[in-house]
Amino acid sequence: MKEWAESNKGRSIYAFMPTPSKKDSINFLTRKEQVTIFRLRSRHIQLNKHLKRIGIMNDAACPLCQCPEESVVHHLFECPSLNDLRAELLPKKPDIANTLFGTPHQLALTHKYHVMAQSRRAAAQ
């Protein structure tokens, strides 16, 4: 626990989960859902901001709305092209806590949102 607390890694997760927990809702998901949620939590996911940071893409812009940076926050909460999916699958007032650290049912819906959004991204590129 001390190593986790003193590390500079996992800071995007640390604010919501200061210690690893076996009771984390992610543990009740399928492996595929767990991978998606963990990648969204850690911001290491196939969105253009991350892909540009690791040198795979030259442009971090969102392919759906041309926002200059397709980040996890933009993808989950801001992209106007995903408003219909957001209304259907995410909480009424979505935020990081209730979307990526909520109940197992909500995490499964967040995974479904991401999968459906990714298919729209692929069609737009």
Short mmCIF file of N, CA and C in Angstrom, two decimals:
data_model
loop_
_atom_site.label_atom_id
_atom_site.label_comp_id
_atom_site.label_asym_id
_atom_site.label_seq_id
_atom_site.Cartn_x
_atom_site.Cartn_y
_atom_site.Cartn_z
N MET A 1 0.81 -1.19 0.00
CA MET A 1 0.00 0.00 0.00
C MET A 1 0.86 1.27 0.00
N LYS A 2 1.95 1.22 0.75
CA LYS A 2 2.85 2.37 0.82
C LYS A 2 3.45 2.66 -0.56
N GLU A 3 3.85 1.61 -1.26
CA GLU A 3 4.42 1.77 -2.59
C GLU A 3 3.41 2.41 -3.55
N TRP A 4 2.15 1.98 -3.48
CA TRP A 4 1.08 2.55 -4.31
C TRP A 4 0.89 4.03 -3.98
N ALA A 5 0.85 4.36 -2.70
CA ALA A 5 0.60 5.73 -2.28
C ALA A 5 1.76 6.67 -2.65
N GLU A 6 2.98 6.17 -2.63
CA GLU A 6 4.13 7.02 -2.89
C GLU A 6 4.54 7.03 -4.37
N SER A 7 3.96 6.18 -5.16
CA SER A 7 4.30 6.10 -6.57
C SER A 7 3.74 7.30 -7.34
N ASN A 8 4.38 7.63 -8.45
CA ASN A 8 3.84 8.69 -9.30
C ASN A 8 3.01 8.10 -10.44
N LYS A 9 2.80 6.80 -10.43
CA LYS A 9 2.00 6.14 -11.45
C LYS A 9 0.57 5.97 -10.94
N GLY A 10 -0.37 5.89 -11.87
CA GLY A 10 -1.75 5.66 -11.50
C GLY A 10 -2.44 6.86 -10.88
N ARG A 11 -1.91 8.05 -11.13
CA ARG A 11 -2.47 9.24 -10.48
C ARG A 11 -3.90 9.52 -10.93
N SER A 12 -4.29 9.18 -12.15
CA SER A 12 -5.66 9.42 -12.60
C SER A 12 -6.63 8.54 -11.83
N ILE A 13 -6.19 7.41 -11.35
CA ILE A 13 -7.03 6.50 -10.59
C ILE A 13 -6.96 6.82 -9.10
N TYR A 14 -5.82 7.27 -8.63
CA TYR A 14 -5.58 7.47 -7.20
C TYR A 14 -6.60 8.41 -6.54
N ALA A 15 -7.04 9.43 -7.26
CA ALA A 15 -8.00 10.39 -6.68
C ALA A 15 -9.31 9.71 -6.30
N PHE A 16 -9.68 8.66 -7.01
CA PHE A 16 -10.94 7.97 -6.76
C PHE A 16 -10.75 6.68 -5.96
N MET A 17 -9.53 6.17 -5.97
CA MET A 17 -9.26 4.91 -5.31
C MET A 17 -7.86 4.97 -4.71
N PRO A 18 -7.71 5.55 -3.50
CA PRO A 18 -6.37 5.72 -2.93
C PRO A 18 -5.69 4.42 -2.53
N THR A 19 -6.45 3.34 -2.40
CA THR A 19 -5.85 2.03 -2.16
C THR A 19 -6.54 1.00 -3.04
N PRO A 20 -5.81 0.03 -3.55
CA PRO A 20 -6.46 -1.03 -4.33
C PRO A 20 -7.49 -1.75 -3.45
N SER A 21 -8.59 -2.16 -4.05
CA SER A 21 -9.65 -2.80 -3.28
C SER A 21 -10.23 -4.00 -4.02
N LYS A 22 -10.36 -5.10 -3.31
CA LYS A 22 -10.99 -6.28 -3.89
C LYS A 22 -12.48 -6.07 -4.10
N LYS A 23 -13.05 -5.06 -3.43
CA LYS A 23 -14.47 -4.77 -3.55
C LYS A 23 -14.78 -3.80 -4.69
N ASP A 24 -13.76 -3.38 -5.43
CA ASP A 24 -13.95 -2.48 -6.56
C ASP A 24 -14.94 -3.12 -7.54
N SER A 25 -15.88 -2.35 -8.01
CA SER A 25 -16.91 -2.84 -8.93
C SER A 25 -16.32 -3.46 -10.19
N ILE A 26 -15.14 -3.07 -10.58
CA ILE A 26 -14.52 -3.61 -11.79
C ILE A 26 -14.32 -5.13 -11.68
N ASN A 27 -14.18 -5.63 -10.46
CA ASN A 27 -13.94 -7.06 -10.25
C ASN A 27 -15.16 -7.93 -10.55
N PHE A 28 -16.32 -7.33 -10.76
CA PHE A 28 -17.54 -8.07 -11.03
C PHE A 28 -17.92 -8.07 -12.51
N LEU A 29 -17.02 -7.58 -13.35
CA LEU A 29 -17.26 -7.49 -14.79
C LEU A 29 -16.58 -8.62 -15.53
N THR A 30 -16.95 -8.77 -16.80
CA THR A 30 -16.23 -9.72 -17.66
C THR A 30 -14.84 -9.15 -17.92
N ARG A 31 -13.95 -9.99 -18.36
CA ARG A 31 -12.57 -9.54 -18.62
C ARG A 31 -12.55 -8.41 -19.65
N LYS A 32 -13.33 -8.53 -20.70
CA LYS A 32 -13.37 -7.52 -21.75
C LYS A 32 -13.84 -6.17 -21.19
N GLU A 33 -14.87 -6.21 -20.35
CA GLU A 33 -15.36 -4.98 -19.72
C GLU A 33 -14.32 -4.39 -18.77
N GLN A 34 -13.64 -5.26 -18.02
CA GLN A 34 -12.60 -4.80 -17.10
C GLN A 34 -11.49 -4.05 -17.84
N VAL A 35 -11.08 -4.61 -18.96
CA VAL A 35 -10.00 -3.99 -19.74
C VAL A 35 -10.41 -2.60 -20.20
N THR A 36 -11.62 -2.47 -20.73
CA THR A 36 -12.11 -1.17 -21.19
C THR A 36 -12.14 -0.16 -20.05
N ILE A 37 -12.73 -0.55 -18.92
CA ILE A 37 -12.85 0.38 -17.79
C ILE A 37 -11.47 0.75 -17.25
N PHE A 38 -10.57 -0.21 -17.12
CA PHE A 38 -9.23 0.10 -16.63
C PHE A 38 -8.51 1.06 -17.58
N ARG A 39 -8.63 0.82 -18.86
CA ARG A 39 -7.97 1.71 -19.83
C ARG A 39 -8.57 3.11 -19.79
N LEU A 40 -9.89 3.22 -19.64
CA LEU A 40 -10.50 4.55 -19.51
C LEU A 40 -10.05 5.22 -18.21
N ARG A 41 -10.02 4.47 -17.12
CA ARG A 41 -9.58 5.02 -15.84
C ARG A 41 -8.15 5.55 -15.91
N SER A 42 -7.28 4.79 -16.52
CA SER A 42 -5.86 5.15 -16.56
C SER A 42 -5.52 6.08 -17.72
N ARG A 43 -6.50 6.32 -18.59
CA ARG A 43 -6.35 7.18 -19.77
C ARG A 43 -5.36 6.62 -20.79
N HIS A 44 -5.17 5.32 -20.76
CA HIS A 44 -4.33 4.62 -21.73
C HIS A 44 -5.26 3.83 -22.66
N ILE A 45 -5.96 4.55 -23.50
CA ILE A 45 -6.98 3.94 -24.36
C ILE A 45 -6.83 4.50 -25.76
N GLN A 46 -7.36 3.79 -26.73
CA GLN A 46 -7.18 4.13 -28.13
C GLN A 46 -8.01 5.35 -28.54
N LEU A 47 -7.74 6.46 -27.90
CA LEU A 47 -8.31 7.75 -28.29
C LEU A 47 -7.15 8.62 -28.78
N ASN A 48 -7.44 9.56 -29.65
CA ASN A 48 -6.38 10.27 -30.35
C ASN A 48 -5.40 11.03 -29.44
N LYS A 49 -5.86 11.53 -28.30
CA LYS A 49 -4.92 12.22 -27.40
C LYS A 49 -3.83 11.26 -26.93
N HIS A 50 -4.23 10.07 -26.52
CA HIS A 50 -3.25 9.08 -26.06
C HIS A 50 -2.41 8.57 -27.23
N LEU A 51 -3.04 8.31 -28.36
CA LEU A 51 -2.30 7.81 -29.53
C LEU A 51 -1.26 8.81 -30.01
N LYS A 52 -1.58 10.10 -29.92
CA LYS A 52 -0.59 11.11 -30.29
C LYS A 52 0.55 11.13 -29.27
N ARG A 53 0.22 11.03 -27.99
CA ARG A 53 1.23 11.06 -26.94
C ARG A 53 2.25 9.94 -27.10
N ILE A 54 1.81 8.76 -27.55
CA ILE A 54 2.73 7.63 -27.70
C ILE A 54 3.31 7.52 -29.11
N GLY A 55 3.01 8.52 -29.97
CA GLY A 55 3.63 8.60 -31.28
C GLY A 55 2.97 7.81 -32.39
N ILE A 56 1.74 7.37 -32.20
CA ILE A 56 1.05 6.60 -33.25
C ILE A 56 0.28 7.53 -34.18
N MET A 57 -0.24 8.63 -33.65
CA MET A 57 -1.01 9.59 -34.44
C MET A 57 -0.28 10.93 -34.43
N ASN A 58 -0.54 11.73 -35.46
CA ASN A 58 0.03 13.07 -35.53
C ASN A 58 -0.93 14.12 -35.01
N ASP A 59 -2.20 13.77 -34.96
CA ASP A 59 -3.24 14.72 -34.59
C ASP A 59 -4.07 14.15 -33.44
N ALA A 60 -4.33 14.96 -32.43
CA ALA A 60 -5.11 14.51 -31.27
C ALA A 60 -6.59 14.85 -31.40
N ALA A 61 -7.01 15.41 -32.53
CA ALA A 61 -8.39 15.86 -32.71
C ALA A 61 -9.39 14.71 -32.72
N CYS A 62 -10.59 15.02 -32.27
CA CYS A 62 -11.68 14.05 -32.28
C CYS A 62 -12.16 13.87 -33.72
N PRO A 63 -12.26 12.64 -34.21
CA PRO A 63 -12.72 12.42 -35.58
C PRO A 63 -14.22 12.66 -35.77
N LEU A 64 -14.95 12.76 -34.68
CA LEU A 64 -16.40 12.94 -34.78
C LEU A 64 -16.83 14.39 -34.77
N CYS A 65 -16.07 15.26 -34.08
CA CYS A 65 -16.53 16.65 -33.97
C CYS A 65 -15.41 17.67 -34.18
N GLN A 66 -14.21 17.21 -34.41
CA GLN A 66 -13.04 18.06 -34.62
C GLN A 66 -12.67 18.91 -33.41
N CYS A 67 -13.04 18.48 -32.22
CA CYS A 67 -12.50 19.07 -31.00
C CYS A 67 -10.99 18.87 -31.07
N PRO A 68 -10.18 19.83 -30.66
CA PRO A 68 -8.73 19.71 -30.82
C PRO A 68 -8.08 18.56 -30.05
N GLU A 69 -8.77 18.03 -29.03
CA GLU A 69 -8.18 16.95 -28.24
C GLU A 69 -9.23 15.90 -27.88
N GLU A 70 -9.06 14.70 -28.39
CA GLU A 70 -9.97 13.61 -28.06
C GLU A 70 -9.43 12.89 -26.82
N SER A 71 -9.81 13.41 -25.67
CA SER A 71 -9.39 12.84 -24.39
C SER A 71 -10.50 11.94 -23.85
N VAL A 72 -10.23 11.27 -22.74
CA VAL A 72 -11.25 10.44 -22.10
C VAL A 72 -12.43 11.31 -21.68
N VAL A 73 -12.15 12.47 -21.10
CA VAL A 73 -13.22 13.37 -20.66
C VAL A 73 -14.07 13.80 -21.86
N HIS A 74 -13.43 14.19 -22.94
CA HIS A 74 -14.17 14.58 -24.15
C HIS A 74 -15.01 13.41 -24.65
N HIS A 75 -14.40 12.25 -24.75
CA HIS A 75 -15.07 11.04 -25.26
C HIS A 75 -16.29 10.68 -24.42
N LEU A 76 -16.16 10.70 -23.11
CA LEU A 76 -17.26 10.29 -22.24
C LEU A 76 -18.31 11.37 -22.02
N PHE A 77 -17.92 12.63 -21.93
CA PHE A 77 -18.84 13.65 -21.45
C PHE A 77 -19.12 14.81 -22.38
N GLU A 78 -18.29 15.05 -23.39
CA GLU A 78 -18.41 16.30 -24.14
C GLU A 78 -18.73 16.17 -25.62
N CYS A 79 -18.32 15.14 -26.28
CA CYS A 79 -18.47 15.05 -27.74
C CYS A 79 -19.95 15.12 -28.13
N PRO A 80 -20.33 16.15 -28.89
CA PRO A 80 -21.74 16.30 -29.27
C PRO A 80 -22.25 15.16 -30.16
N SER A 81 -21.36 14.53 -30.88
CA SER A 81 -21.75 13.41 -31.76
C SER A 81 -22.16 12.16 -30.99
N LEU A 82 -21.86 12.13 -29.70
CA LEU A 82 -22.18 10.97 -28.88
C LEU A 82 -23.28 11.26 -27.85
N ASN A 83 -23.97 12.38 -27.99
CA ASN A 83 -25.01 12.76 -27.03
C ASN A 83 -26.10 11.70 -26.89
N ASP A 84 -26.51 11.08 -28.00
CA ASP A 84 -27.57 10.07 -27.92
C ASP A 84 -27.13 8.85 -27.13
N LEU A 85 -25.90 8.39 -27.36
CA LEU A 85 -25.37 7.25 -26.60
C LEU A 85 -25.21 7.62 -25.12
N ARG A 86 -24.73 8.81 -24.88
CA ARG A 86 -24.53 9.29 -23.52
C ARG A 86 -25.86 9.29 -22.76
N ALA A 87 -26.92 9.80 -23.38
CA ALA A 87 -28.23 9.86 -22.74
C ALA A 87 -28.79 8.47 -22.46
N GLU A 88 -28.49 7.53 -23.34
CA GLU A 88 -29.02 6.17 -23.20
C GLU A 88 -28.23 5.32 -22.19
N LEU A 89 -26.91 5.47 -22.15
CA LEU A 89 -26.08 4.52 -21.42
C LEU A 89 -25.35 5.06 -20.19
N LEU A 90 -25.21 6.36 -20.09
CA LEU A 90 -24.49 6.92 -18.94
C LEU A 90 -25.48 7.54 -17.96
N PRO A 91 -25.06 7.78 -16.72
CA PRO A 91 -25.96 8.40 -15.74
C PRO A 91 -26.47 9.76 -16.21
N LYS A 92 -27.54 10.25 -15.59
CA LYS A 92 -28.13 11.54 -16.00
C LYS A 92 -27.13 12.67 -15.93
N LYS A 93 -26.33 12.71 -14.89
CA LYS A 93 -25.27 13.72 -14.76
C LYS A 93 -23.95 12.98 -14.67
N PRO A 94 -23.42 12.54 -15.82
CA PRO A 94 -22.22 11.71 -15.78
C PRO A 94 -20.98 12.48 -15.35
N ASP A 95 -20.16 11.81 -14.57
CA ASP A 95 -18.85 12.32 -14.20
C ASP A 95 -17.93 11.11 -14.02
N ILE A 96 -16.67 11.37 -13.77
CA ILE A 96 -15.70 10.28 -13.65
C ILE A 96 -16.12 9.30 -12.56
N ALA A 97 -16.56 9.81 -11.41
CA ALA A 97 -16.89 8.94 -10.28
C ALA A 97 -18.03 7.98 -10.60
N ASN A 98 -19.14 8.48 -11.15
CA ASN A 98 -20.27 7.58 -11.38
C ASN A 98 -20.18 6.81 -12.69
N THR A 99 -19.30 7.21 -13.58
CA THR A 99 -19.17 6.53 -14.87
C THR A 99 -18.08 5.47 -14.86
N LEU A 100 -16.97 5.74 -14.20
CA LEU A 100 -15.83 4.80 -14.19
C LEU A 100 -15.58 4.14 -12.84
N PHE A 101 -16.27 4.59 -11.80
CA PHE A 101 -16.09 4.00 -10.47
C PHE A 101 -17.44 3.71 -9.82
N GLY A 102 -18.48 3.53 -10.63
CA GLY A 102 -19.82 3.29 -10.13
C GLY A 102 -20.10 1.82 -9.88
N THR A 103 -21.36 1.46 -9.98
CA THR A 103 -21.80 0.09 -9.75
C THR A 103 -21.34 -0.81 -10.90
N PRO A 104 -21.31 -2.12 -10.68
CA PRO A 104 -20.97 -3.02 -11.78
C PRO A 104 -21.89 -2.84 -12.99
N HIS A 105 -23.18 -2.61 -12.73
CA HIS A 105 -24.13 -2.40 -13.84
C HIS A 105 -23.75 -1.16 -14.64
N GLN A 106 -23.42 -0.06 -13.95
CA GLN A 106 -23.03 1.16 -14.65
C GLN A 106 -21.72 0.98 -15.40
N LEU A 107 -20.78 0.28 -14.82
CA LEU A 107 -19.51 0.04 -15.52
C LEU A 107 -19.75 -0.77 -16.80
N ALA A 108 -20.64 -1.74 -16.75
CA ALA A 108 -20.98 -2.51 -17.95
C ALA A 108 -21.61 -1.61 -19.01
N LEU A 109 -22.46 -0.68 -18.58
CA LEU A 109 -23.06 0.27 -19.54
C LEU A 109 -22.01 1.22 -20.10
N THR A 110 -21.05 1.63 -19.29
CA THR A 110 -19.95 2.49 -19.77
C THR A 110 -19.13 1.74 -20.82
N HIS A 111 -18.89 0.47 -20.59
CA HIS A 111 -18.18 -0.35 -21.58
C HIS A 111 -18.97 -0.38 -22.89
N LYS A 112 -20.27 -0.61 -22.79
CA LYS A 112 -21.13 -0.65 -23.99
C LYS A 112 -21.09 0.69 -24.72
N TYR A 113 -21.15 1.79 -23.97
CA TYR A 113 -21.05 3.13 -24.55
C TYR A 113 -19.75 3.26 -25.34
N HIS A 114 -18.66 2.86 -24.73
CA HIS A 114 -17.35 2.98 -25.39
C HIS A 114 -17.29 2.15 -26.67
N VAL A 115 -17.78 0.93 -26.63
CA VAL A 115 -17.76 0.06 -27.81
C VAL A 115 -18.57 0.68 -28.94
N MET A 116 -19.74 1.18 -28.62
CA MET A 116 -20.59 1.79 -29.65
C MET A 116 -19.97 3.08 -30.18
N ALA A 117 -19.36 3.85 -29.31
CA ALA A 117 -18.69 5.07 -29.73
C ALA A 117 -17.49 4.77 -30.63
N GLN A 118 -16.77 3.71 -30.31
CA GLN A 118 -15.62 3.32 -31.13
C GLN A 118 -16.05 2.94 -32.55
N SER A 119 -17.20 2.31 -32.68
CA SER A 119 -17.66 1.94 -34.03
C SER A 119 -18.00 3.21 -34.82
N ARG A 120 -18.52 4.22 -34.16
CA ARG A 120 -18.79 5.50 -34.84
C ARG A 120 -17.47 6.17 -35.24
N ARG A 121 -16.49 6.11 -34.36
CA ARG A 121 -15.18 6.69 -34.68
C ARG A 121 -14.59 6.02 -35.90
N ALA A 122 -14.66 4.69 -35.93
CA ALA A 122 -14.10 3.94 -37.05
C ALA A 122 -14.78 4.32 -38.37
N ALA A 123 -16.08 4.49 -38.33
CA ALA A 123 -16.82 4.86 -39.54
C ALA A 123 -16.46 6.27 -40.00
N ALA A 124 -16.13 7.15 -39.05
CA ALA A 124 -15.80 8.54 -39.38
C ALA A 124 -14.38 8.70 -39.92
N GLN A 125 -13.50 7.76 -39.63
CA GLN A 125 -12.11 7.90 -40.05
C GLN A 125 -11.85 7.37 -41.42
#
